[in-house]
Coordinates of C-alpha atoms in Angstrom, one line a residue:
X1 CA 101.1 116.8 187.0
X2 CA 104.1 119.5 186.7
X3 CA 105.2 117.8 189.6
X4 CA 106.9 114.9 190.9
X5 CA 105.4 114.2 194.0
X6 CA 101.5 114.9 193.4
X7 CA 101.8 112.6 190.1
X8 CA 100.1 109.1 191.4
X9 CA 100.5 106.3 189.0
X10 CA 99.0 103.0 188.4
X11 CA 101.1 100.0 187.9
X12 CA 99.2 97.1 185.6
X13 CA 101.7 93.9 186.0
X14 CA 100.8 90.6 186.3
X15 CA 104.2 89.2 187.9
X16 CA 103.9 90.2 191.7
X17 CA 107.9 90.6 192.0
X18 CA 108.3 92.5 188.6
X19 CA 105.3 94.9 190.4
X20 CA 106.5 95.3 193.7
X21 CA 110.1 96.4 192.1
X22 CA 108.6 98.2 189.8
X23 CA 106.7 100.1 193.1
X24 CA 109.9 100.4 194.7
X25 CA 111.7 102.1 192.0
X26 CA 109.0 105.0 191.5
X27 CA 108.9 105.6 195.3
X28 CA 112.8 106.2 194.8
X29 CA 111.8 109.1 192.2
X30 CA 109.4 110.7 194.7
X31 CA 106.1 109.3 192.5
X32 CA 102.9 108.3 194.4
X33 CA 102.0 104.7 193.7
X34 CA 97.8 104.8 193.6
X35 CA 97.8 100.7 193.1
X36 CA 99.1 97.8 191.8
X37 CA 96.7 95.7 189.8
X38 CA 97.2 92.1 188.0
X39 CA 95.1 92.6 185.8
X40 CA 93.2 94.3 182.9
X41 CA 89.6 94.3 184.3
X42 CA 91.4 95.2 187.5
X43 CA 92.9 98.3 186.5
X44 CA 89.8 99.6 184.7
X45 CA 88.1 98.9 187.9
X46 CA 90.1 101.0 189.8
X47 CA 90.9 103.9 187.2
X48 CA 87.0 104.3 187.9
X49 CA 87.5 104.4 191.4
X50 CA 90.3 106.6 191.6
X51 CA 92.0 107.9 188.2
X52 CA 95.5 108.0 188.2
X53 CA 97.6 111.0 186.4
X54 CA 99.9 107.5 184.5
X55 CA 99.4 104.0 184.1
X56 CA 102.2 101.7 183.7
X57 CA 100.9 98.7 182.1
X58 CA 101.8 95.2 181.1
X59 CA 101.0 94.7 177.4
X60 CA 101.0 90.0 177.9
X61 CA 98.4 90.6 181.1
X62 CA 97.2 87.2 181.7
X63 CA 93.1 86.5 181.7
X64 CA 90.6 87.3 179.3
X65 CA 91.6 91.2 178.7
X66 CA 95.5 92.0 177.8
X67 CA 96.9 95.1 178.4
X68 CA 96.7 96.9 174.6
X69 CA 92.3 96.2 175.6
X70 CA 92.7 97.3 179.0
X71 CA 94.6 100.6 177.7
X72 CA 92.4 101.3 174.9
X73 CA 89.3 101.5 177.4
X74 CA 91.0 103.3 179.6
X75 CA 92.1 106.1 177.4
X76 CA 88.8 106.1 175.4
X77 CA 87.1 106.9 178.4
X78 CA 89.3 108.5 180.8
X79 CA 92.3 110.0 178.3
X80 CA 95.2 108.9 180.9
X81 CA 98.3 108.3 179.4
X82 CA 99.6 105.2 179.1
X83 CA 103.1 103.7 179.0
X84 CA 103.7 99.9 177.8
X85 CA 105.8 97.2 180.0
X86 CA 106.8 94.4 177.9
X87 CA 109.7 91.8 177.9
X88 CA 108.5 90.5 174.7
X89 CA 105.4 89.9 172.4
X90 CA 104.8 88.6 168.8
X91 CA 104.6 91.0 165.8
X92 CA 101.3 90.9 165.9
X93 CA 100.8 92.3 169.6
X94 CA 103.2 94.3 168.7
X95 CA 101.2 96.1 165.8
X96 CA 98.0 96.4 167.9
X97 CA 100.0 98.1 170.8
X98 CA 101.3 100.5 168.0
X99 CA 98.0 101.4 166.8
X100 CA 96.5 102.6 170.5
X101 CA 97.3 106.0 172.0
X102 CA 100.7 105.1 174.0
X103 CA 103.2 107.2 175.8
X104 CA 106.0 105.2 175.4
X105 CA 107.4 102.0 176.1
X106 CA 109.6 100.4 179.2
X107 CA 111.7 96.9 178.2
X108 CA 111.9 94.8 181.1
X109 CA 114.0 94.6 182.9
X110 CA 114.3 98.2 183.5
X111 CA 116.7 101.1 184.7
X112 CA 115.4 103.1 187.0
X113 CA 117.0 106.3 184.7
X114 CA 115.1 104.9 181.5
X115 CA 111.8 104.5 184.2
X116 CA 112.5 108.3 185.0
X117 CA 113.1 109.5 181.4
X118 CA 110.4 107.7 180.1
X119 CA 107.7 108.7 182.6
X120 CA 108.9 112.5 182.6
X121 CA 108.7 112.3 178.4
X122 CA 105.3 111.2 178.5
X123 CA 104.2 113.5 181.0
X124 CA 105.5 116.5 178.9
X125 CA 104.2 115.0 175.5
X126 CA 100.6 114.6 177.1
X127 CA 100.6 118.3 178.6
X128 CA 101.5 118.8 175.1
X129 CA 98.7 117.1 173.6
X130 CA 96.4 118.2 176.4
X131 CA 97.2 121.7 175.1
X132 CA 96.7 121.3 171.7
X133 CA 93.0 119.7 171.9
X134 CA 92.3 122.8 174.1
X135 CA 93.5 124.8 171.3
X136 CA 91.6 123.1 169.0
X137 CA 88.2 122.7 170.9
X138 CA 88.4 126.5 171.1
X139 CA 88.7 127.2 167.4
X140 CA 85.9 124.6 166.7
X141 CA 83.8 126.7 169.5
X142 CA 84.8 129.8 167.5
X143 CA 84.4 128.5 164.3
X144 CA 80.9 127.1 165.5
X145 CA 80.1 130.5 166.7
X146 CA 80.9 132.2 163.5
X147 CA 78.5 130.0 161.5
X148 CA 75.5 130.1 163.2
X149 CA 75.9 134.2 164.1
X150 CA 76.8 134.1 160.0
X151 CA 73.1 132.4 160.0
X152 CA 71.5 134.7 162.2
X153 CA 72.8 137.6 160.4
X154 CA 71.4 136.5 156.8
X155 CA 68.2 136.0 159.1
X156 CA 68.2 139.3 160.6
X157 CA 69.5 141.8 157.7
X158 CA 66.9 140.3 155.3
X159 CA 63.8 142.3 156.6
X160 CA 65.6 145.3 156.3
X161 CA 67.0 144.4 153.0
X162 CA 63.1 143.8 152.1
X163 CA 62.2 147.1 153.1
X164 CA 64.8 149.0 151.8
X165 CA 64.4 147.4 148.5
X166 CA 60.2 148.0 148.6
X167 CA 61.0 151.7 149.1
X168 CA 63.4 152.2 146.7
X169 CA 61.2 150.5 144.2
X170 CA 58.0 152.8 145.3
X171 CA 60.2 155.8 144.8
X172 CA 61.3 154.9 141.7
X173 CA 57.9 153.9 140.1
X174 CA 55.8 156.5 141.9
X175 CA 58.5 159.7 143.0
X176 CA 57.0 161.9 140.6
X177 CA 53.3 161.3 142.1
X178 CA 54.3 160.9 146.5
X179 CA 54.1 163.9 148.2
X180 CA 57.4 165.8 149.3
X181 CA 56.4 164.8 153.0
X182 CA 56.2 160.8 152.3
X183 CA 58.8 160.7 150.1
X184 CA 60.5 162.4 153.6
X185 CA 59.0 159.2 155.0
X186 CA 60.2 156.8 152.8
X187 CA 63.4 158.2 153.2
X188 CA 63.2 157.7 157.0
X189 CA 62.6 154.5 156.5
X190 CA 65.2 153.5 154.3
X191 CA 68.0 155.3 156.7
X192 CA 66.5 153.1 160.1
X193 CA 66.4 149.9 158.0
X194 CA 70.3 150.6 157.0
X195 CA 70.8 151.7 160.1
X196 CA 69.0 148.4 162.0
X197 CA 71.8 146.7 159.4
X198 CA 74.9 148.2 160.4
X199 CA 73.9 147.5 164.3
X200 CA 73.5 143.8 163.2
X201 CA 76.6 144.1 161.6
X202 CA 78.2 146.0 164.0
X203 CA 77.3 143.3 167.4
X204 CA 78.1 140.2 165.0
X205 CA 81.7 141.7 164.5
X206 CA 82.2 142.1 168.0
X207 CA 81.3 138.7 169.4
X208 CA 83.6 137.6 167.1
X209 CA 86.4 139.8 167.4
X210 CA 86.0 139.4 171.5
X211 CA 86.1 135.4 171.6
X212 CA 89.1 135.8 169.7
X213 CA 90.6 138.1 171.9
X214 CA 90.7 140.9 169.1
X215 CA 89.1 143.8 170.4
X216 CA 91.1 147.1 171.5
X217 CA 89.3 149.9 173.1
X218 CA 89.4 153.4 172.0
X219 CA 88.8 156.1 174.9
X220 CA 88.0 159.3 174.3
X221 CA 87.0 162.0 176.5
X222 CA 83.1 163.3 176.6
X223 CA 80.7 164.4 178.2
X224 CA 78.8 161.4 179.5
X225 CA 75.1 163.4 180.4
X226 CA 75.0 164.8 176.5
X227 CA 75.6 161.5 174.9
X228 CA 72.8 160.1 176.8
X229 CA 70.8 163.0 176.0
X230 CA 71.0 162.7 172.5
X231 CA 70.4 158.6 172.8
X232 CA 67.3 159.1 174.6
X233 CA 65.7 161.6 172.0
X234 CA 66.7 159.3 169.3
X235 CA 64.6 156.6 171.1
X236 CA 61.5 158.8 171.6
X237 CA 61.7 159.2 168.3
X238 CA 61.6 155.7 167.5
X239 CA 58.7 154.5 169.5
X240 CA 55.7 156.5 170.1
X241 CA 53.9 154.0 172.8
X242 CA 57.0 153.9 175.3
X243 CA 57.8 157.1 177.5
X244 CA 61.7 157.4 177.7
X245 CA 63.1 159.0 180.6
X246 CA 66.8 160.0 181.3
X247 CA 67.2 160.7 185.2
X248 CA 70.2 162.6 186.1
X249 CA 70.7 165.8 188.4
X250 CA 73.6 166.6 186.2
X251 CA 74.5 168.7 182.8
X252 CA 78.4 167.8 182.6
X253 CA 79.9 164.6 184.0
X254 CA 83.3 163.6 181.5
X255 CA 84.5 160.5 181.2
X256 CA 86.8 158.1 179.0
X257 CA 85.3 155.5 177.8
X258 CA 85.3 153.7 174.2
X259 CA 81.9 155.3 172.4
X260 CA 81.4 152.5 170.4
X261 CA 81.6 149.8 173.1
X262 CA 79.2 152.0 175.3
X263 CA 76.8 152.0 172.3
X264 CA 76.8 148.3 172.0
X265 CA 75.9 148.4 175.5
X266 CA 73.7 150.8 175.8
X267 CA 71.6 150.5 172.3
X268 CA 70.9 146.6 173.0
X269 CA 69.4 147.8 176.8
X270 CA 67.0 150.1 175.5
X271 CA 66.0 148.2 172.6
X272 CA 65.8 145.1 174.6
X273 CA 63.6 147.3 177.0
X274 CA 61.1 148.7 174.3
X275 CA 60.9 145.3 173.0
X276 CA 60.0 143.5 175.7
X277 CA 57.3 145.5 176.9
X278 CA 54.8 145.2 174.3
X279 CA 52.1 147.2 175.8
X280 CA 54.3 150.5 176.2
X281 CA 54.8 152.3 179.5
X282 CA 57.9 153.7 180.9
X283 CA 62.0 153.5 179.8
X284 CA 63.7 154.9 182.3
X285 CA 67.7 155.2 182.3
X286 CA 69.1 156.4 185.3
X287 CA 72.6 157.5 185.8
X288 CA 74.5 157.6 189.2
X289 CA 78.1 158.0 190.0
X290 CA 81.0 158.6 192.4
X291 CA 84.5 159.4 191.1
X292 CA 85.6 156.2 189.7
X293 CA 82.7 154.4 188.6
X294 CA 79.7 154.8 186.1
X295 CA 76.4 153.4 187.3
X296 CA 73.9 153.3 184.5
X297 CA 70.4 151.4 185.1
X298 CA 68.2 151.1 182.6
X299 CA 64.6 149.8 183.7
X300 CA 61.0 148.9 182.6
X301 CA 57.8 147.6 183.0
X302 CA 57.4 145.0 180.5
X303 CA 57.2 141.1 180.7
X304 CA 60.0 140.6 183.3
X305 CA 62.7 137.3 182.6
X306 CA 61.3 133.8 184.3
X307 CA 63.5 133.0 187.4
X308 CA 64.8 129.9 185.7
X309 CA 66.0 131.5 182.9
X310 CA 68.2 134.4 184.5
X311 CA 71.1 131.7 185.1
X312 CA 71.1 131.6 180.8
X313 CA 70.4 135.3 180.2
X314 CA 74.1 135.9 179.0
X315 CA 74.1 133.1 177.0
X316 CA 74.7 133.2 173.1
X317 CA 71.4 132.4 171.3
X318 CA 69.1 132.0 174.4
X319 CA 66.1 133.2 174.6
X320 CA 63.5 133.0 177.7
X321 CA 60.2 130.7 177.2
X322 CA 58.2 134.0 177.7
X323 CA 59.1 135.9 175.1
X324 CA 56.2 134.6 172.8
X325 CA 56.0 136.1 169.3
X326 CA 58.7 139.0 170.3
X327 CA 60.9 138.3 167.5
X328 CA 65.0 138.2 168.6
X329 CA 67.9 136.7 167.9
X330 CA 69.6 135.8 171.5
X331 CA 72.5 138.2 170.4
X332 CA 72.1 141.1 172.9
X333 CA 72.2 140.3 176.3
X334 CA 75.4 138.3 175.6
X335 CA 76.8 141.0 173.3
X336 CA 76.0 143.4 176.5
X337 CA 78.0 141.1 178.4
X338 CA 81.3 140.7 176.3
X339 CA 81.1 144.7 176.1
X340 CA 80.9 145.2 179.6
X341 CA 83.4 142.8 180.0
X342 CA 86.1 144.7 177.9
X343 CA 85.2 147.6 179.6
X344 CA 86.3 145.9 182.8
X345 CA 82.7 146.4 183.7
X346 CA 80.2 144.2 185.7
X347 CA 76.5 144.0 185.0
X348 CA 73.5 142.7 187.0
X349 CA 69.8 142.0 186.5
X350 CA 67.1 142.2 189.1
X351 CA 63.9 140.7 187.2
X352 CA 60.6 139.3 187.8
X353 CA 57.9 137.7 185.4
X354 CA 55.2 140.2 184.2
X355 CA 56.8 143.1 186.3
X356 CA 59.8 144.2 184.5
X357 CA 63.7 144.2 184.5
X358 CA 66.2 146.4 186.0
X359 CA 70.0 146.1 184.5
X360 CA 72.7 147.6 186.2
X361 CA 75.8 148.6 184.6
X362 CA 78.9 149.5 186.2
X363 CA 81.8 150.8 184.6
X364 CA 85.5 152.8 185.2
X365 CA 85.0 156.5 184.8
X366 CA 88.2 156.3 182.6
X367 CA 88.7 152.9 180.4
X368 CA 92.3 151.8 180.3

């Protein structure tokens, strides 16, 4: 609609001469005439057939619809922007065509520089509008998104709340009578509940922060084979039914990447791994690389992602109709995403029900 000559417009007017100068006029300014139509059940006919980007249209049409009807079905459905043509009308006409979305207004007869300024003005003022309901559609989204992950976060850090709380109260009541090594339990416990909290915490803030465009990386130089090293140990650790393997031929490999991005990326695949293999068996991350990227797999052998599904898997708050009594939130495959995403990263699945999932993750050696 930016410009002249792809902008079709739709001329409403019930006086065959009034129309066909009218036509004649617009031509002259290099617009694209998509129809003239006498009437208003005429023009809503062919806005369906064919939507215009402007509709000129007579507010005294004659039959049963007048223009200020035709125009306020038009833009309900369709949002086109509509100018008025009138000569003259009562008051009251007058206040109903006030009181409907309108673009502006054209006294016959016209000028063809009032047609031009008019037409260009309402063009600009509905870009204008165009643009704010985009800008408000997105806050609503984000503001929508905020609310339900605010939900799913007094969902999620209440279990850990209850546990931390339960120890604390045991210790309290009872520390003078629990050995040294439960109290070292307890105490275990306590530091992976607040720790399960602050990862919560932690993926919540990003979603946020990333559909709002607030996110800015921090690279730092490491070495990539250690870190992973020290993440799989703390996994082992944490599950004593899954086998975690790192597979690498290498000790030192640096890179510059943004650790805490990496862990939102890499903490949500292997939890997501353990998880959804409920009967155990193997973790395995695998690293490859060349000297630009970072190819990071992480595999197992649990209850795969049903074909129909994978189209949603990045989605916020989906979950797959497999997943059965696995408890989750539908945060971390789409957290995954967003991080790989600010990483100027890709990611891809290779899945099938009951056999396991394979996610690939590639990513610049060095993050910009």
């Amino acid at each position: 609609m930016n410009n002249i000559l792809t902008t079709t417009i739709l001329i409403v007017e019930d006086e065959l001469i009034a129309a066909e100068s009218l036509a004649l006029d617009l031509k002259k300014l290099g617009y694209h005439i998509s129809a003239v139509v006498n009437s208003g059940e005429k023009a809503i006919s062919q806005v369906e057939k064919s939507p215009p980007d402007l509709i000129l249209m007579d507010i005294m049409l004659k039959g049963k619809m007048d223009g200020i009807s035709a125009a306020q079905q038009i833009y309900h459905q369709w949002k086109i922007p509509i100018i008025y043509l009138s000569a003259y009308a009562d008051t009251d006409t007058l206040q109903r065509a006030k009181a409907t979305p309108v673009y502006g207004y054209l006294v016959k007869p016209y000028k063809i520089a009032d047609i031009s300024t008019t037409i260009s003005m309402a063009l600009a003022k509905y870009r204008e509008d165009k643009h704010t309901e985009e800008e408000l559609c997105a806050e609503k989204k984000i503001n929508e998104l905020k609310s339900r992950a605010l939900a799913t976060a007094s969902h999620d850090l209440r279990t850990p709340l209850t546990n931390i709380l339960g120890y604390t109260e045991l210790i309290r009541d009872y520390g003078d009578r629990i050995s040294p090594d439960k109290k070292e339990r307890y105490f275990n416990f306590i530091k992976s509940a607040v720790g399960k909290m602050k990862d919560s915490l932690e993926d919540l803030l990003l979603i946020s922060r990333a559909e709002e465009g607030k996110v800015t990386l921090y690279p730092q130089n490491f070495n990539l084979v250690e870190y992973l090293e020290i993440l799989v140990e703390e996994y082992k650790n944490l599950s004593d039914e899954h086998q975690i393997k790192l597979c690498t031929n290498d000790n030192q490999y640096d890179v510059c990447l943004d650790q805490k991005i990496l862990n939102h990326i890499l903490h949500n695949l292997l939890s997501n791994a353990i998880k959804y293999s409920p009967q155990g068996g193997e973790v395995r991350l695998k690293l490859d690389k060349n000297e630009e990227e970072i190819i990071l797999e992480i595999e197992d052998d649990g209850i795969g992602i049903p074909e129909d599904y994978q189209d949603k898997l990045f989605h916020l708050f989906e979950r797959g109709n497999n997943v059965g009594n696995i408890k989750g939130n539908g945060l971390g495959l789409s957290i995954v995403k967003k991080a790989v995403e600010l990483c100027q990263g890709n990611i891809f699945v290779e899945s099938e029900e009951n056999k396991g999932s394979k996610f690939t993750v590639v990513l610049p050696r060095v993050s910009l």
